Coordinates of C-alpha atoms in Angstrom, one line a residue:
X231 CA -9.3 28.9 48.7
X232 CA -6.7 31.5 47.7
X233 CA -3.9 29.4 49.3
X234 CA -5.2 26.3 47.4
X235 CA -5.2 28.2 44.1
X236 CA -1.7 29.5 44.7
X237 CA -0.6 26.0 45.6
X238 CA -2.2 24.7 42.5
X239 CA -0.5 27.4 40.3
X240 CA 2.9 26.6 41.9
X241 CA 2.3 22.9 41.5
X242 CA 1.3 23.4 37.9
X243 CA 4.4 25.5 37.1
X244 CA 6.5 22.8 38.8
X245 CA 5.0 20.1 36.7
X246 CA 5.5 22.1 33.6
X247 CA 9.1 22.7 34.5
X248 CA 9.5 18.9 34.9
X249 CA 7.8 18.1 31.6
X250 CA 9.7 16.2 29.0
X251 CA 9.9 19.2 26.6
X252 CA 12.7 19.2 24.2
X253 CA 14.2 22.5 25.5
X254 CA 15.3 20.9 28.8
X255 CA 19.0 21.4 29.5
X256 CA 21.3 18.5 29.1
X257 CA 23.3 19.4 32.2
X258 CA 26.6 19.6 30.3
X259 CA 28.0 21.7 27.4
X260 CA 28.4 18.9 24.8
X261 CA 27.0 20.1 21.5
X262 CA 24.1 17.7 21.1
X263 CA 22.9 19.7 18.1
X264 CA 26.1 19.0 16.2
X265 CA 25.8 15.3 17.0
X266 CA 22.2 15.2 15.8
X267 CA 23.2 17.1 12.6
X268 CA 26.0 14.6 12.0
X269 CA 23.5 11.7 12.5
X270 CA 20.9 13.2 10.2
X271 CA 23.1 14.7 7.4
X272 CA 25.9 12.2 7.2
X273 CA 24.5 8.9 8.4
X274 CA 20.7 8.5 8.5
X275 CA 19.6 10.5 5.4
X276 CA 22.4 9.1 3.1
X277 CA 21.7 5.6 4.3
X278 CA 18.0 5.9 3.6
X279 CA 18.9 7.4 0.1
X280 CA 21.0 4.3 -0.6
X281 CA 18.3 2.0 0.7
X282 CA 15.6 3.7 -1.5
X283 CA 18.0 3.4 -4.5
X284 CA 18.3 -0.3 -3.9
X285 CA 14.6 -0.7 -3.6
X286 CA 14.1 1.2 -6.9
X287 CA 16.3 -1.5 -8.5
X288 CA 14.3 -4.3 -6.7
X289 CA 11.0 -2.9 -7.9
X290 CA 12.4 -2.7 -11.5
X291 CA 13.6 -6.3 -11.3
X292 CA 10.2 -7.5 -10.1
X293 CA 8.6 -5.7 -13.0
X294 CA 11.0 -7.5 -15.4
X295 CA 10.4 -10.9 -13.7
X296 CA 6.6 -10.6 -13.7
X297 CA 6.6 -9.6 -17.4
X298 CA 9.0 -12.5 -18.2
X299 CA 9.2 -15.1 -15.5
X300 CA 12.4 -16.8 -16.7
X301 CA 15.2 -18.4 -14.6
X302 CA 17.7 -15.7 -15.6
X303 CA 15.3 -12.9 -14.5
X304 CA 14.7 -14.8 -11.2
X305 CA 18.5 -14.8 -10.6
X306 CA 18.7 -11.1 -11.3
X307 CA 15.7 -10.5 -9.0
X308 CA 17.5 -12.5 -6.3
X309 CA 20.6 -10.3 -6.6
X310 CA 18.5 -7.1 -6.2
X311 CA 16.8 -8.6 -3.2
X312 CA 20.1 -9.3 -1.5
X313 CA 21.4 -5.8 -2.3
X314 CA 18.3 -4.1 -0.8
X315 CA 18.4 -6.5 2.2
X316 CA 22.0 -5.4 2.9
X317 CA 21.1 -1.8 2.5
X318 CA 18.2 -2.3 5.0
X319 CA 20.6 -3.3 7.7
X320 CA 22.0 0.3 7.7
X321 CA 18.6 2.0 8.3
X322 CA 16.7 -0.6 10.4
X323 CA 18.0 0.8 13.7
X324 CA 16.4 4.2 13.0
X325 CA 12.8 3.6 14.1
X326 CA 12.2 7.3 14.6
X327 CA 10.0 9.9 12.9
X328 CA 7.9 8.6 10.1
X329 CA 9.6 5.1 10.4
X330 CA 8.3 4.9 13.9
X331 CA 4.8 5.9 12.9
X332 CA 4.8 3.3 10.2
X333 CA 6.3 0.5 12.4
X334 CA 8.6 0.1 9.6
X335 CA 10.9 -2.4 11.2
X336 CA 8.2 -5.0 11.9
X337 CA 6.6 -4.6 8.5
X338 CA 9.9 -4.9 6.7
X339 CA 11.8 -7.7 8.4
X340 CA 9.7 -9.8 10.8
X341 CA 10.9 -13.4 10.6
X342 CA 10.3 -16.3 10.4
X343 CA 7.7 -15.4 7.8
X344 CA 4.4 -17.3 7.5
X345 CA 4.2 -19.3 4.2
X346 CA 0.8 -20.8 5.2
X347 CA -0.8 -17.4 5.4
X348 CA 1.0 -16.1 2.3
X349 CA -0.3 -19.0 0.3
X350 CA -3.8 -18.4 1.7
X351 CA -3.6 -14.8 0.6
X352 CA -2.3 -15.6 -2.8
X353 CA -5.2 -18.1 -3.3
X354 CA -7.9 -15.8 -2.1
X355 CA -6.5 -12.5 -3.4
X356 CA -8.0 -10.9 -0.3
X357 CA -5.4 -9.3 2.0
X358 CA -4.6 -5.9 3.5
X359 CA -0.9 -5.6 4.1
X360 CA -1.4 -2.6 6.4
X361 CA -2.9 -4.8 9.1
X362 CA -0.6 -5.7 12.0
X363 CA -1.7 -9.3 11.6
X364 CA -0.1 -9.3 8.2
X365 CA 3.4 -8.3 9.3
X366 CA 4.8 -11.8 9.1
X367 CA 3.5 -12.1 5.5
X368 CA 5.5 -9.3 3.9
X369 CA 8.8 -7.6 3.8
X370 CA 12.2 -9.2 3.0
X371 CA 11.4 -12.6 4.7
X372 CA 8.2 -13.0 2.6
X373 CA 10.1 -12.1 -0.6
X374 CA 12.7 -14.6 0.5
X375 CA 10.0 -17.3 0.5
X376 CA 8.6 -16.3 -2.9
X377 CA 11.9 -16.2 -4.7
X378 CA 13.9 -18.9 -2.8
X379 CA 11.4 -21.1 -1.0
X380 CA 8.7 -22.2 -3.4
X381 CA 10.8 -25.0 -4.9
X382 CA 14.2 -26.7 -4.7
X383 CA 15.4 -25.5 -8.1
X384 CA 15.0 -22.3 -10.1
X385 CA 12.9 -24.1 -12.6
X386 CA 10.5 -25.3 -9.9
X387 CA 10.2 -21.8 -8.5
X388 CA 9.6 -20.2 -11.9
X389 CA 6.9 -22.8 -12.5
X390 CA 4.7 -21.2 -9.8
X391 CA 4.8 -17.9 -11.8
X392 CA 4.2 -19.4 -15.2
X393 CA 1.3 -21.6 -14.1
X394 CA -1.8 -20.7 -16.2
X395 CA -4.2 -20.9 -13.3
X396 CA -2.3 -19.4 -10.4
X397 CA 0.8 -17.7 -11.9
X398 CA -0.8 -14.2 -12.0
X399 CA -1.7 -14.4 -8.3
X400 CA 1.9 -15.1 -7.3
X401 CA 3.1 -12.3 -9.5
X402 CA 0.5 -9.9 -7.9
X403 CA 1.5 -10.8 -4.4
X404 CA 5.2 -10.5 -5.1
X405 CA 4.7 -7.1 -6.7
X406 CA 2.4 -5.9 -3.8
X407 CA 4.8 -6.7 -1.0
X408 CA 7.8 -5.2 -2.9
X409 CA 5.8 -2.1 -3.7
X410 CA 4.8 -1.7 -0.1
X411 CA 8.4 -1.8 1.0
X412 CA 9.2 0.9 -1.5
X413 CA 6.2 3.1 -0.6
X414 CA 7.0 3.0 3.1
X415 CA 10.6 4.0 2.4
X416 CA 9.5 6.8 0.1
X417 CA 7.4 8.2 2.9
X418 CA 10.3 8.1 5.4
X419 CA 12.8 9.6 2.9
X420 CA 10.4 12.4 2.0
X421 CA 9.7 13.1 5.6
X422 CA 13.4 13.5 6.4
X423 CA 13.9 15.8 3.3
X424 CA 10.8 17.9 3.9
X425 CA 11.1 19.3 7.4
X426 CA 11.7 16.3 9.8
X427 CA 15.5 16.8 9.5
X428 CA 15.3 20.2 11.1
X429 CA 12.7 19.0 13.7
X430 CA 15.1 16.2 14.6
X431 CA 18.3 18.3 14.9
X432 CA 16.5 21.1 16.8
X433 CA 15.1 18.6 19.3
X434 CA 18.4 18.6 21.2
X435 CA 17.3 18.7 24.8
X436 CA 17.8 16.0 27.4
X437 CA 14.2 15.1 28.0
X438 CA 12.7 11.7 27.4
X439 CA 11.3 13.0 24.1
X440 CA 14.5 14.6 23.0
X441 CA 16.1 13.2 19.9
X442 CA 19.3 12.1 21.6
X443 CA 17.3 10.1 24.2
X444 CA 15.0 8.5 21.6
X445 CA 17.9 7.5 19.3
X446 CA 19.9 6.2 22.2
X447 CA 17.0 3.9 23.2
X448 CA 16.3 2.9 19.6
X449 CA 19.9 2.1 19.0
X450 CA 20.3 0.0 22.1
X451 CA 16.9 -1.7 21.5
X452 CA 18.0 -2.6 18.0
X453 CA 21.3 -3.9 19.1
X454 CA 19.8 -6.0 21.9
X455 CA 16.6 -7.3 20.3
X456 CA 17.1 -7.3 16.6
X457 CA 20.9 -7.9 16.2
X458 CA 21.8 -10.0 19.3
X459 CA 18.5 -11.8 19.9
X460 CA 16.9 -12.2 16.5
X461 CA 19.9 -12.8 14.3
X462 CA 21.9 -14.9 16.8
X463 CA 20.2 -15.7 20.1
X464 CA 16.8 -17.0 18.9
X465 CA 18.0 -19.4 16.3
X466 CA 20.7 -20.6 18.8
X467 CA 18.0 -21.4 21.3
X468 CA 19.0 -18.9 23.9
X469 CA 15.4 -18.1 24.7
X470 CA 14.0 -21.6 24.2
X471 CA 15.8 -23.9 26.7
X472 CA 18.9 -24.1 24.5
X473 CA 17.0 -25.8 21.7
X474 CA 18.4 -24.3 18.4
X475 CA 15.9 -23.9 15.6
X476 CA 17.4 -23.5 12.0
X477 CA 14.1 -22.2 10.7
X478 CA 14.4 -19.0 12.9
X479 CA 17.4 -17.6 11.0
X480 CA 17.2 -14.5 8.9
X481 CA 16.8 -15.2 5.2
X482 CA 15.9 -18.9 6.0
X483 CA 15.1 -19.8 2.4
X484 CA 18.5 -18.4 1.3
X485 CA 20.2 -19.2 4.6
X486 CA 23.7 -19.0 3.3
X487 CA 23.0 -15.3 3.2
X488 CA 22.3 -15.0 6.9
X489 CA 25.8 -14.4 8.0
X490 CA 26.2 -11.6 5.5
X491 CA 23.1 -9.8 6.9
X492 CA 24.4 -10.2 10.5
X493 CA 27.8 -8.8 9.7
X494 CA 26.3 -5.9 7.8
X495 CA 24.1 -5.0 10.8
X496 CA 27.0 -5.3 13.1
X497 CA 29.1 -3.0 10.9
X498 CA 26.3 -0.5 10.8
X499 CA 26.0 -0.5 14.6
X500 CA 29.7 0.0 15.1
X501 CA 29.8 2.8 12.6
X502 CA 26.9 4.6 14.2
X503 CA 28.3 4.4 17.7
X504 CA 31.5 6.1 16.3
X505 CA 29.7 8.7 14.2
X506 CA 31.2 7.3 11.0
X507 CA 29.6 8.9 7.9
X508 CA 27.7 6.5 5.7
X509 CA 29.9 5.1 3.0
X510 CA 33.0 7.0 4.3
X511 CA 35.7 6.7 6.8
X512 CA 35.1 10.2 8.1
X513 CA 33.7 10.5 11.6
X514 CA 31.7 13.2 13.4
X515 CA 30.1 13.8 16.7
X516 CA 28.6 10.6 18.1
X517 CA 27.9 8.6 21.2
X518 CA 31.7 7.9 21.3
X519 CA 32.7 11.6 21.3
X520 CA 30.0 12.4 23.8
X521 CA 31.3 9.7 26.2
X522 CA 34.8 11.0 25.6
X523 CA 33.7 14.5 26.4
X524 CA 32.2 13.2 29.7
X525 CA 35.4 11.3 30.4
X526 CA 33.4 8.2 31.0
X527 CA 35.4 5.5 32.9
X528 CA 34.3 2.0 33.9
X529 CA 36.3 0.3 36.5
X530 CA 39.3 2.4 35.7
X531 CA 39.1 1.9 31.9
X532 CA 37.9 4.2 29.2
X533 CA 34.3 3.2 28.3
X534 CA 34.6 4.1 24.6
X535 CA 37.7 1.9 24.3
X536 CA 35.9 -0.9 26.2
X537 CA 33.0 -0.7 23.7
X538 CA 35.1 -0.5 20.6
X539 CA 37.4 -3.3 21.8
X540 CA 34.3 -5.4 22.4
X541 CA 33.2 -4.8 18.9
X542 CA 36.5 -6.2 17.7
X543 CA 36.0 -9.3 20.0
X544 CA 32.5 -9.8 18.6
X545 CA 33.8 -9.6 15.0
X546 CA 36.7 -12.0 15.8
X547 CA 34.3 -14.5 17.5
X548 CA 31.8 -14.4 14.7
X549 CA 34.4 -14.6 11.9
X550 CA 34.4 -18.4 12.0
X551 CA 30.6 -18.7 11.8
X552 CA 29.4 -20.5 8.6
X553 CA 27.7 -18.4 6.0
X554 CA 24.6 -20.5 6.5
X555 CA 23.3 -19.9 10.1
X556 CA 20.8 -22.8 9.7
X557 CA 23.7 -25.2 9.2
X558 CA 25.7 -23.4 11.9
X559 CA 23.1 -24.1 14.7
X560 CA 22.8 -27.7 13.6
X561 CA 26.5 -28.4 13.4
X562 CA 28.2 -26.1 15.9
X563 CA 25.7 -24.2 18.0
X564 CA 28.4 -23.5 20.6
X565 CA 30.0 -20.9 18.3
X566 CA 26.6 -19.2 17.9
X567 CA 26.2 -19.1 21.7
X568 CA 29.7 -17.7 22.1
X569 CA 28.9 -15.0 19.6
X570 CA 25.7 -14.2 21.5
X571 CA 27.7 -13.9 24.8
X572 CA 30.1 -11.4 23.2
X573 CA 27.2 -9.3 21.8
X574 CA 25.7 -9.3 25.3
X575 CA 28.8 -7.7 26.8
X576 CA 28.2 -4.6 24.6
X577 CA 24.5 -4.6 25.5
X578 CA 25.6 -4.2 29.1
X579 CA 28.1 -1.4 28.2
X580 CA 25.4 0.4 26.2
X581 CA 22.4 -0.2 28.4
X582 CA 23.9 0.3 31.8
X583 CA 27.2 2.3 31.4
X584 CA 26.5 4.5 28.4
X585 CA 23.0 5.4 29.4
X586 CA 24.1 6.1 33.0
X587 CA 26.9 8.4 31.7
X588 CA 24.5 10.2 29.4
X589 CA 21.8 10.4 32.1
X590 CA 19.3 8.7 29.8
X591 CA 16.6 6.2 31.1
X592 CA 15.6 3.1 29.2
X593 CA 12.2 3.7 27.6
X594 CA 11.3 0.2 26.6
X595 CA 10.1 -2.9 28.5
X596 CA 12.7 -5.6 28.8
X597 CA 10.8 -8.9 28.6
X598 CA 13.7 -11.3 28.5
X599 CA 15.3 -10.3 31.7
X600 CA 18.6 -8.7 30.4

C-alpha cells in the first residue's frame, strides 16, 4: 500500500509537471513576453479601439437614419457600415479572451446571411440575438441585407423603413443588430483595458494554454478558414466540386465591396505576422522575429523570407481580381482559384513549418483535409 501511495504521489507530480500551465518553459531564450506586449499594446488594443470608434459612428448613423429614413441618410449609413466592416478585418483574427467567450467572430461576420429568417424575425418581433441559431441573422452580413439588399434602388430600400405598417419593425431590427455589434465590442475593449492585457502578456509560457500558442493557432485558423476559405475558396467552389456560387461572397448585397474586405484582411494578416504596429510602419517582436531568432530554414531558404515573399505573390495574383467577387466567380473563376492556391502555400508555411519551428501543436480540428 505504501509503495502504491508513493507511486501515486510520484505519478501525480509527474502529471502536474506535464500540465499545460502557463509557466512552462519555452525551451529557448526568445523574449515571448516582449512579443506579447507588442501584440497587445501596439496591435490588438489599438485595432480594437479603432474598430470601436467606427462602430460608434455606425450606431450614430443608424440613429440618424431611423429618425429620418431618407435616401441621403441611407447613403451615409452605408459609408459608416463599410468603414466599420474594414476596421473589423483588423481585429477578427483575435478570437481570444472575451472575444473567444462571446464567439465574436461567428456573431459578427457569418455569411451568407439568412434573409428568410431575418424577415420572419422582423415580422414577429420575437428574436433572441444571443442564440447560436441566430448567428446568420446578425452582424455585418445582416446589415448588408438591410441597407443594400431590400430593393434594387435606394428609394426601394427606404420604402421598407417608411412603410406605415412595417417600417418601425425594420428600424428596430436594424438598430438591434448594430447595437449588439457595438455592445460585444465594448465588452472586449473593456476587458483588454481592465486587466486582461496583463493576463495575456504574463501568460508567456509554451504550454497549450499559453498566449503565444493560442494566438498562433487563432492566427493560422483565421488565415486558413476565414481568409483563404470563406473569402476566396468557398465562393470559388473549392469545397463544392468546383461549382462557384456568387451568393457566398462576403458583402453579397454590396458585392463590389468584397475585394476591398479581402485585401484589408490580407494586409492585416501580413502586418501581424511581421509585428507591424496598427496604423504605423513601426515593427516589434513578432512571429517573424521569433522565427529569425530560431534561424528557421526550409529546404535551405529562410522561412520568414519565404512567407513574406509568398504574401507578395498572393497580393500580385489577387491584384487583377474584380472589385465584385460575385461577378469574378461568374466571369473568370480561374483567377479566384489561382488566388486560393497562392493563399494555400502560406497556410502550409504557417501550419507546418512555423508551428514546427515554434514547437506548437495545432489545437483545432481540420475538417477540409488541408
